[in-house]
Amino acid sequence: MQVAQTSNFGVLGTGVVGQTISSRLIALGYHVRMGARQAGNEKAAAWVKAAGASASEGTYADAANFGSVIFNCTSGSGTLAALGAAKADNLRDKILVDISNPLDFSKGMPPSLFTPTGDSLAEQIQRAYPSTRVVKALNTITASVMVEPTRVGGGEHDVFVCGNDAAAKAQVAALLRDGFGWKTVHDFGDITGARALEGYVLFWVRAWATLGTAEFNLRLVR
Ligand SMILES: NC(=O)c1ccc[n+]([C@@H]2O[C@H](COP(=O)([O-])OP(=O)(O)OC[C@H]3O[C@@H](n4cnc5c(N)ncnc54)[C@H](OP(=O)(O)O)[C@@H]3O)[C@@H](O)[C@H]2O)c1
């Protein structure tokens, strides 16, 4: 099933989010290259071995060069360094789906945000790479639910996108709906909408502690 206008994706990050997104894209029939600080990263190599012939791994630059759509699944504190290593030339004019959260764990739990009020990590990315079509998405949901919304409440809950490029947002929303199974994708406007989506994660962490599970989500009801 082809639900995106590309067959090659680059995924930056080897953690649970990078692995979950990458595996879902492979299941949809795409080619995926997972990027890490160094080629041959242990987690990336293990993922490739399990994921099969459409999977490959390399440096952040290798993955960004390979993908015509790129997912940023690196830790918030490492995101700008990871994108620097991915190299501006490999990001130019491409869609970058940013799943990261600017979490600051320096004072322990619960975390705070390292971005100042009136800014967001997605905006910092967009400012650093002006021609890159940054779309903030999926950062409000735990990894397992990102690609399988029916794990919670029969799938009757919501995901959000924001970004400055309407066509990029539409392409990401189509992938979320037709590829990942989301019923409701809210357009939160331009990239400044990321202030709300990233700020929401403070609420998310509190709810996680209260509910005792990461598998929950919210639904906007009028
Ligand atoms: N976990 C979830 O369910 C969830 C849900 C929503 C959003 N998110 C967000 O999604 C992102 C990924 O989360 P995660 O839990 O999969 O993994 P994570 O532990 O937050 O991040 C893992 C990745 O970040 C890379 N990284 C860390 N510091 C770096 C640096 N200084 N330079 C370059 N790369 C660096 C790691 O590389 P190494 O392997 O080399 O250390 C690894 O590939 C995070 O921003 C997180 O806040 C996570």
mmCIF file of N, CA, C and O in Angstrom, residues 60-134:
data_model
loop_
_atom_site.group_PDB
_atom_site.id
_atom_site.type_symbol
_atom_site.label_atom_id
_atom_site.label_comp_id
_atom_site.label_asym_id
_atom_site.label_seq_id
_atom_site.Cartn_x
_atom_site.Cartn_y
_atom_site.Cartn_z
ATOM 1 N N TYR A 60 23.441 9.645 10.504
ATOM 2 C CA TYR A 60 22.314 10.573 10.318
ATOM 3 C C TYR A 60 22.321 11.130 8.897
ATOM 4 O O TYR A 60 21.265 11.256 8.262
ATOM 5 N N ALA A 61 23.511 11.454 8.378
ATOM 6 C CA ALA A 61 23.599 12.003 7.015
ATOM 7 C C ALA A 61 23.160 10.967 5.977
ATOM 8 O O ALA A 61 22.448 11.293 5.021
ATOM 9 N N ASP A 62 23.562 9.705 6.165
ATOM 10 C CA ASP A 62 23.148 8.645 5.231
ATOM 11 C C ASP A 62 21.621 8.541 5.192
ATOM 12 O O ASP A 62 21.007 8.404 4.127
ATOM 13 N N ALA A 63 21.008 8.551 6.375
ATOM 14 C CA ALA A 63 19.549 8.384 6.452
ATOM 15 C C ALA A 63 18.826 9.581 5.850
ATOM 16 O O ALA A 63 17.845 9.432 5.114
ATOM 17 N N ALA A 64 19.336 10.779 6.147
ATOM 18 C CA ALA A 64 18.678 11.988 5.624
ATOM 19 C C ALA A 64 18.840 12.067 4.110
ATOM 20 O O ALA A 64 17.918 12.471 3.389
ATOM 21 N N ASN A 65 19.991 11.647 3.613
ATOM 22 C CA ASN A 65 20.219 11.649 2.169
ATOM 23 C C ASN A 65 19.298 10.649 1.472
ATOM 24 O O ASN A 65 18.766 10.916 0.396
ATOM 25 N N PHE A 66 19.076 9.519 2.107
ATOM 26 C CA PHE A 66 18.266 8.435 1.524
ATOM 27 C C PHE A 66 16.781 8.809 1.445
ATOM 28 O O PHE A 66 16.084 8.513 0.468
ATOM 29 N N GLY A 67 16.284 9.459 2.506
ATOM 30 C CA GLY A 67 14.838 9.689 2.591
ATOM 31 C C GLY A 67 14.406 10.924 1.831
ATOM 32 O O GLY A 67 15.061 11.954 1.903
ATOM 33 N N SER A 68 13.274 10.817 1.112
ATOM 34 C CA SER A 68 12.694 12.065 0.615
ATOM 35 C C SER A 68 11.729 12.614 1.651
ATOM 36 O O SER A 68 11.353 13.793 1.596
ATOM 37 N N VAL A 69 11.328 11.785 2.606
ATOM 38 C CA VAL A 69 10.655 12.249 3.821
ATOM 39 C C VAL A 69 11.481 11.715 4.991
ATOM 40 O O VAL A 69 11.924 10.559 4.974
ATOM 41 N N ILE A 70 11.688 12.575 5.984
ATOM 42 C CA ILE A 70 12.562 12.213 7.110
ATOM 43 C C ILE A 70 11.781 12.360 8.416
ATOM 44 O O ILE A 70 11.038 13.335 8.597
ATOM 45 N N PHE A 71 11.927 11.380 9.296
ATOM 46 C CA PHE A 71 11.344 11.474 10.642
ATOM 47 C C PHE A 71 12.454 11.794 11.633
ATOM 48 O O PHE A 71 13.473 11.098 11.662
ATOM 49 N N ASN A 72 12.224 12.812 12.464
ATOM 50 C CA ASN A 72 13.157 13.075 13.555
ATOM 51 C C ASN A 72 12.668 12.381 14.820
ATOM 52 O O ASN A 72 11.686 12.804 15.434
ATOM 53 N N CYS A 73 13.370 11.315 15.199
ATOM 54 C CA CYS A 73 13.022 10.531 16.395
ATOM 55 C C CYS A 73 14.198 10.535 17.362
ATOM 56 O O CYS A 73 14.486 9.520 18.001
ATOM 57 N N THR A 74 14.893 11.665 17.444
ATOM 58 C CA THR A 74 16.009 11.762 18.392
ATOM 59 C C THR A 74 15.534 12.457 19.660
ATOM 60 O O THR A 74 14.508 13.148 19.666
ATOM 61 N N SER A 75 16.297 12.298 20.728
ATOM 62 C CA SER A 75 15.940 12.957 21.985
ATOM 63 C C SER A 75 15.940 14.466 21.751
ATOM 64 O O SER A 75 16.737 14.976 20.948
ATOM 65 N N GLY A 76 15.077 15.177 22.461
ATOM 66 C CA GLY A 76 14.992 16.625 22.256
ATOM 67 C C GLY A 76 16.343 17.298 22.438
ATOM 68 O O GLY A 76 16.745 18.145 21.633
ATOM 69 N N SER A 77 17.062 16.889 23.477
ATOM 70 C CA SER A 77 18.347 17.534 23.768
ATOM 71 C C SER A 77 19.393 17.240 22.695
ATOM 72 O O SER A 77 20.363 17.976 22.552
ATOM 73 N N GLY A 78 19.195 16.152 21.920
ATOM 74 C CA GLY A 78 20.153 15.806 20.879
ATOM 75 C C GLY A 78 19.706 16.186 19.481
ATOM 76 O O GLY A 78 20.455 16.000 18.513
ATOM 77 N N THR A 79 18.492 16.721 19.367
ATOM 78 C CA THR A 79 17.895 16.932 18.039
ATOM 79 C C THR A 79 18.711 17.870 17.149
ATOM 80 O O THR A 79 19.001 17.546 15.990
ATOM 81 N N LEU A 80 19.103 19.036 17.680
ATOM 82 C CA LEU A 80 19.818 19.992 16.804
ATOM 83 C C LEU A 80 21.195 19.456 16.417
ATOM 84 O O LEU A 80 21.642 19.645 15.284
ATOM 85 N N ALA A 81 21.820 18.722 17.333
ATOM 86 C CA ALA A 81 23.113 18.088 16.996
ATOM 87 C C ALA A 81 22.900 17.007 15.938
ATOM 88 O O ALA A 81 23.691 16.885 14.987
ATOM 89 N N ALA A 82 21.837 16.218 16.098
ATOM 90 C CA ALA A 82 21.565 15.148 15.122
ATOM 91 C C ALA A 82 21.285 15.743 13.741
ATOM 92 O O ALA A 82 21.783 15.240 12.727
ATOM 93 N N LEU A 83 20.509 16.834 13.699
ATOM 94 C CA LEU A 83 20.203 17.451 12.401
ATOM 95 C C LEU A 83 21.456 18.092 11.802
ATOM 96 O O LEU A 83 21.647 18.063 10.583
ATOM 97 N N GLY A 84 22.310 18.635 12.647
ATOM 98 C CA GLY A 84 23.591 19.164 12.158
ATOM 99 C C GLY A 84 24.402 18.066 11.501
ATOM 100 O O GLY A 84 24.978 18.258 10.428
ATOM 101 N N ALA A 85 24.410 16.900 12.152
ATOM 102 C CA ALA A 85 25.159 15.770 11.591
ATOM 103 C C ALA A 85 24.488 15.237 10.325
ATOM 104 O O ALA A 85 25.161 14.700 9.437
ATOM 105 N N ALA A 86 23.168 15.412 10.233
ATOM 106 C CA ALA A 86 22.435 14.961 9.036
ATOM 107 C C ALA A 86 22.781 15.825 7.824
ATOM 108 O O ALA A 86 22.650 15.366 6.689
ATOM 109 N N LYS A 87 23.191 17.055 8.088
ATOM 110 C CA LYS A 87 23.678 18.010 7.086
ATOM 111 C C LYS A 87 22.533 18.692 6.317
ATOM 112 O O LYS A 87 21.633 18.022 5.798
ATOM 113 N N ALA A 88 22.658 20.014 6.266
ATOM 114 C CA ALA A 88 21.624 20.852 5.652
ATOM 115 C C ALA A 88 21.303 20.429 4.218
ATOM 116 O O ALA A 88 20.137 20.434 3.804
ATOM 117 N N ASP A 89 22.321 20.047 3.461
ATOM 118 C CA ASP A 89 22.088 19.664 2.055
ATOM 119 C C ASP A 89 21.121 18.486 1.951
ATOM 120 O O ASP A 89 20.367 18.375 0.981
ATOM 121 N N ASN A 90 21.183 17.583 2.921
ATOM 122 C CA ASN A 90 20.317 16.389 2.886
ATOM 123 C C ASN A 90 18.907 16.674 3.408
ATOM 124 O O ASN A 90 18.026 15.805 3.305
ATOM 125 N N LEU A 91 18.716 17.857 3.987
ATOM 126 C CA LEU A 91 17.406 18.220 4.542
ATOM 127 C C LEU A 91 16.675 19.222 3.653
ATOM 128 O O LEU A 91 15.475 19.442 3.807
ATOM 129 N N ARG A 92 17.407 19.805 2.722
ATOM 130 C CA ARG A 92 16.878 20.912 1.919
ATOM 131 C C ARG A 92 15.594 20.511 1.181
ATOM 132 O O ARG A 92 15.546 19.485 0.506
ATOM 133 N N ASP A 93 14.545 21.302 1.362
ATOM 134 C CA ASP A 93 13.252 21.177 0.666
ATOM 135 C C ASP A 93 12.477 19.901 1.038
ATOM 136 O O ASP A 93 11.410 19.651 0.474
ATOM 137 N N LYS A 94 13.006 19.096 1.942
ATOM 138 C CA LYS A 94 12.327 17.835 2.271
ATOM 139 C C LYS A 94 11.349 18.015 3.435
ATOM 140 O O LYS A 94 11.497 18.928 4.246
ATOM 141 N N ILE A 95 10.405 17.087 3.526
ATOM 142 C CA ILE A 95 9.516 17.056 4.690
ATOM 143 C C ILE A 95 10.275 16.416 5.850
ATOM 144 O O ILE A 95 10.856 15.334 5.705
ATOM 145 N N LEU A 96 10.260 17.103 6.986
ATOM 146 C CA LEU A 96 10.855 16.559 8.216
ATOM 147 C C LEU A 96 9.727 16.451 9.244
ATOM 148 O O LEU A 96 9.190 17.469 9.693
ATOM 149 N N VAL A 97 9.346 15.239 9.554
ATOM 150 C CA VAL A 97 8.308 15.023 10.568
ATOM 151 C C VAL A 97 9.010 14.997 11.921
ATOM 152 O O VAL A 97 9.826 14.108 12.190
ATOM 153 N N ASP A 98 8.693 15.977 12.750
ATOM 154 C CA ASP A 98 9.414 16.130 14.020
ATOM 155 C C ASP A 98 8.576 15.567 15.172
ATOM 156 O O ASP A 98 7.552 16.133 15.542
ATOM 157 N N ILE A 99 9.056 14.464 15.738
ATOM 158 C CA ILE A 99 8.334 13.803 16.847
ATOM 159 C C ILE A 99 8.965 14.145 18.193
ATOM 160 O O ILE A 99 8.478 13.742 19.239
ATOM 161 N N SER A 100 10.044 14.901 18.177
ATOM 162 C CA SER A 100 10.826 15.085 19.412
ATOM 163 C C SER A 100 10.097 15.946 20.432
ATOM 164 O O SER A 100 9.186 16.712 20.101
ATOM 165 N N ASN A 101 10.530 15.842 21.673
ATOM 166 C CA ASN A 101 10.038 16.712 22.739
ATOM 167 C C ASN A 101 11.228 17.342 23.456
ATOM 168 O O ASN A 101 12.199 16.644 23.780
ATOM 169 N N PRO A 102 11.136 18.651 23.743
ATOM 170 C CA PRO A 102 12.278 19.356 24.367
ATOM 171 C C PRO A 102 12.295 19.150 25.884
ATOM 172 O O PRO A 102 12.194 20.107 26.658
ATOM 173 N N LEU A 103 12.450 17.909 26.301
ATOM 174 C CA LEU A 103 12.346 17.594 27.727
ATOM 175 C C LEU A 103 13.683 17.802 28.429
ATOM 176 O O LEU A 103 14.737 17.381 27.939
ATOM 177 N N ASP A 104 13.604 18.420 29.581
ATOM 178 C CA ASP A 104 14.782 18.691 30.409
ATOM 179 C C ASP A 104 14.661 17.854 31.683
ATOM 180 O O ASP A 104 13.809 18.127 32.530
ATOM 181 N N PHE A 105 15.504 16.833 31.781
ATOM 182 C CA PHE A 105 15.467 15.931 32.942
ATOM 183 C C PHE A 105 16.541 16.300 33.976
ATOM 184 O O PHE A 105 16.810 15.512 34.879
ATOM 185 N N SER A 106 17.151 17.475 33.805
ATOM 186 C CA SER A 106 18.305 17.799 34.661
ATOM 187 C C SER A 106 17.930 17.905 36.130
ATOM 188 O O SER A 106 18.774 17.740 37.006
ATOM 189 N N LYS A 107 16.657 18.176 36.433
ATOM 190 C CA LYS A 107 16.231 18.259 37.840
ATOM 191 C C LYS A 107 15.399 17.033 38.212
ATOM 192 O O LYS A 107 14.636 17.063 39.178
ATOM 193 N N GLY A 108 15.517 15.971 37.422
ATOM 194 C CA GLY A 108 14.786 14.732 37.731
ATOM 195 C C GLY A 108 13.363 14.757 37.196
ATOM 196 O O GLY A 108 13.041 15.511 36.281
ATOM 197 N N MET A 109 12.536 13.922 37.790
ATOM 198 C CA MET A 109 11.140 13.799 37.356
ATOM 199 C C MET A 109 10.233 14.658 38.238
ATOM 200 O O MET A 109 10.468 14.749 39.437
ATOM 201 N N PRO A 110 9.150 15.227 37.697
ATOM 202 C CA PRO A 110 8.838 15.250 36.277
ATOM 203 C C PRO A 110 9.741 16.230 35.533
ATOM 204 O O PRO A 110 10.242 17.183 36.125
ATOM 205 N N PRO A 111 9.920 16.015 34.233
ATOM 206 C CA PRO A 111 10.792 16.913 33.464
ATOM 207 C C PRO A 111 10.136 18.267 33.237
ATOM 208 O O PRO A 111 8.924 18.416 33.399
ATOM 209 N N SER A 112 10.952 19.241 32.846
ATOM 210 C CA SER A 112 10.429 20.517 32.350
ATOM 211 C C SER A 112 10.847 20.644 30.883
ATOM 212 O O SER A 112 11.433 19.718 30.331
ATOM 213 N N LEU A 113 10.520 21.769 30.280
ATOM 214 C CA LEU A 113 10.918 22.003 28.887
ATOM 215 C C LEU A 113 12.152 22.894 28.872
ATOM 216 O O LEU A 113 12.224 23.854 29.644
ATOM 217 N N PHE A 114 13.101 22.592 27.988
ATOM 218 C CA PHE A 114 14.279 23.460 27.909
ATOM 219 C C PHE A 114 14.082 24.630 26.959
ATOM 220 O O PHE A 114 14.921 25.514 26.866
ATOM 221 N N THR A 115 12.960 24.647 26.238
ATOM 222 C CA THR A 115 12.665 25.773 25.349
ATOM 223 C C THR A 115 11.982 26.892 26.149
ATOM 224 O O THR A 115 11.182 26.607 27.038
ATOM 225 N N PRO A 116 12.275 28.156 25.831
ATOM 226 C CA PRO A 116 11.620 29.247 26.574
ATOM 227 C C PRO A 116 10.166 29.435 26.141
ATOM 228 O O PRO A 116 9.771 28.995 25.058
ATOM 229 N N THR A 117 9.384 30.083 26.982
ATOM 230 C CA THR A 117 8.011 30.444 26.623
ATOM 231 C C THR A 117 8.043 31.253 25.328
ATOM 232 O O THR A 117 8.921 32.094 25.150
ATOM 233 N N GLY A 118 7.103 30.955 24.414
ATOM 234 C CA GLY A 118 7.088 31.683 23.147
ATOM 235 C C GLY A 118 8.023 31.094 22.116
ATOM 236 O O GLY A 118 8.363 31.745 21.126
ATOM 237 N N ASP A 119 8.436 29.847 22.342
ATOM 238 C CA ASP A 119 9.278 29.171 21.358
ATOM 239 C C ASP A 119 9.010 27.667 21.487
ATOM 240 O O ASP A 119 8.281 27.220 22.385
ATOM 241 N N SER A 120 9.547 26.900 20.567
ATOM 242 C CA SER A 120 9.409 25.443 20.614
ATOM 243 C C SER A 120 10.594 24.852 19.867
ATOM 244 O O SER A 120 11.261 25.539 19.081
ATOM 245 N N LEU A 121 10.820 23.580 20.107
ATOM 246 C CA LEU A 121 11.932 22.917 19.414
ATOM 247 C C LEU A 121 11.665 22.864 17.910
ATOM 248 O O LEU A 121 12.571 23.053 17.098
ATOM 249 N N ALA A 122 10.423 22.622 17.536
ATOM 250 C CA ALA A 122 10.095 22.574 16.101
ATOM 251 C C ALA A 122 10.376 23.908 15.423
ATOM 252 O O ALA A 122 10.853 23.947 14.277
ATOM 253 N N GLU A 123 10.098 25.010 16.122
ATOM 254 C CA GLU A 123 10.409 26.327 15.545
ATOM 255 C C GLU A 123 11.921 26.528 15.446
ATOM 256 O O GLU A 123 12.414 27.135 14.487
ATOM 257 N N GLN A 124 12.649 26.031 16.445
ATOM 258 C CA GLN A 124 14.115 26.143 16.380
ATOM 259 C C GLN A 124 14.645 25.379 15.167
ATOM 260 O O GLN A 124 15.546 25.835 14.475
ATOM 261 N N ILE A 125 14.069 24.212 14.915
ATOM 262 C CA ILE A 125 14.469 23.430 13.733
ATOM 263 C C ILE A 125 14.132 24.213 12.463
ATOM 264 O O ILE A 125 14.953 24.331 11.546
ATOM 265 N N GLN A 126 12.901 24.733 12.424
ATOM 266 C CA GLN A 126 12.474 25.448 11.210
ATOM 267 C C GLN A 126 13.359 26.672 10.947
ATOM 268 O O GLN A 126 13.701 26.961 9.796
ATOM 269 N N ARG A 127 13.744 27.367 12.028
ATOM 270 C CA ARG A 127 14.625 28.541 11.847
ATOM 271 C C ARG A 127 16.008 28.115 11.357
ATOM 272 O O ARG A 127 16.626 28.795 10.543
ATOM 273 N N ALA A 128 16.494 26.984 11.869
ATOM 274 C CA ALA A 128 17.842 26.527 11.496
ATOM 275 C C ALA A 128 17.877 25.996 10.058
ATOM 276 O O ALA A 128 18.915 26.067 9.405
ATOM 277 N N TYR A 129 16.734 25.470 9.583
ATOM 278 C CA TYR A 129 16.670 24.867 8.233
ATOM 279 C C TYR A 129 15.457 25.460 7.505
ATOM 280 O O TYR A 129 14.424 24.799 7.360
ATOM 281 N N PRO A 130 15.565 26.705 7.047
ATOM 282 C CA PRO A 130 14.396 27.432 6.529
ATOM 283 C C PRO A 130 13.706 26.748 5.353
ATOM 284 O O PRO A 130 12.491 26.881 5.196
ATOM 285 N N SER A 131 14.452 26.033 4.514
ATOM 286 C CA SER A 131 13.797 25.436 3.337
ATOM 287 C C SER A 131 13.202 24.063 3.656
ATOM 288 O O SER A 131 12.468 23.494 2.841
ATOM 289 N N THR A 132 13.542 23.517 4.811
ATOM 290 C CA THR A 132 13.002 22.206 5.194
ATOM 291 C C THR A 132 11.550 22.389 5.612
ATOM 292 O O THR A 132 11.187 23.374 6.251
ATOM 293 N N ARG A 133 10.725 21.427 5.218
ATOM 294 C CA ARG A 133 9.280 21.548 5.452
ATOM 295 C C ARG A 133 8.944 20.791 6.745
ATOM 296 O O ARG A 133 8.575 19.627 6.715
ATOM 297 N N VAL A 134 9.123 21.486 7.867
ATOM 298 C CA VAL A 134 8.983 20.835 9.180
ATOM 299 C C VAL A 134 7.498 20.663 9.517
ATOM 300 O O VAL A 134 6.721 21.612 9.444
#
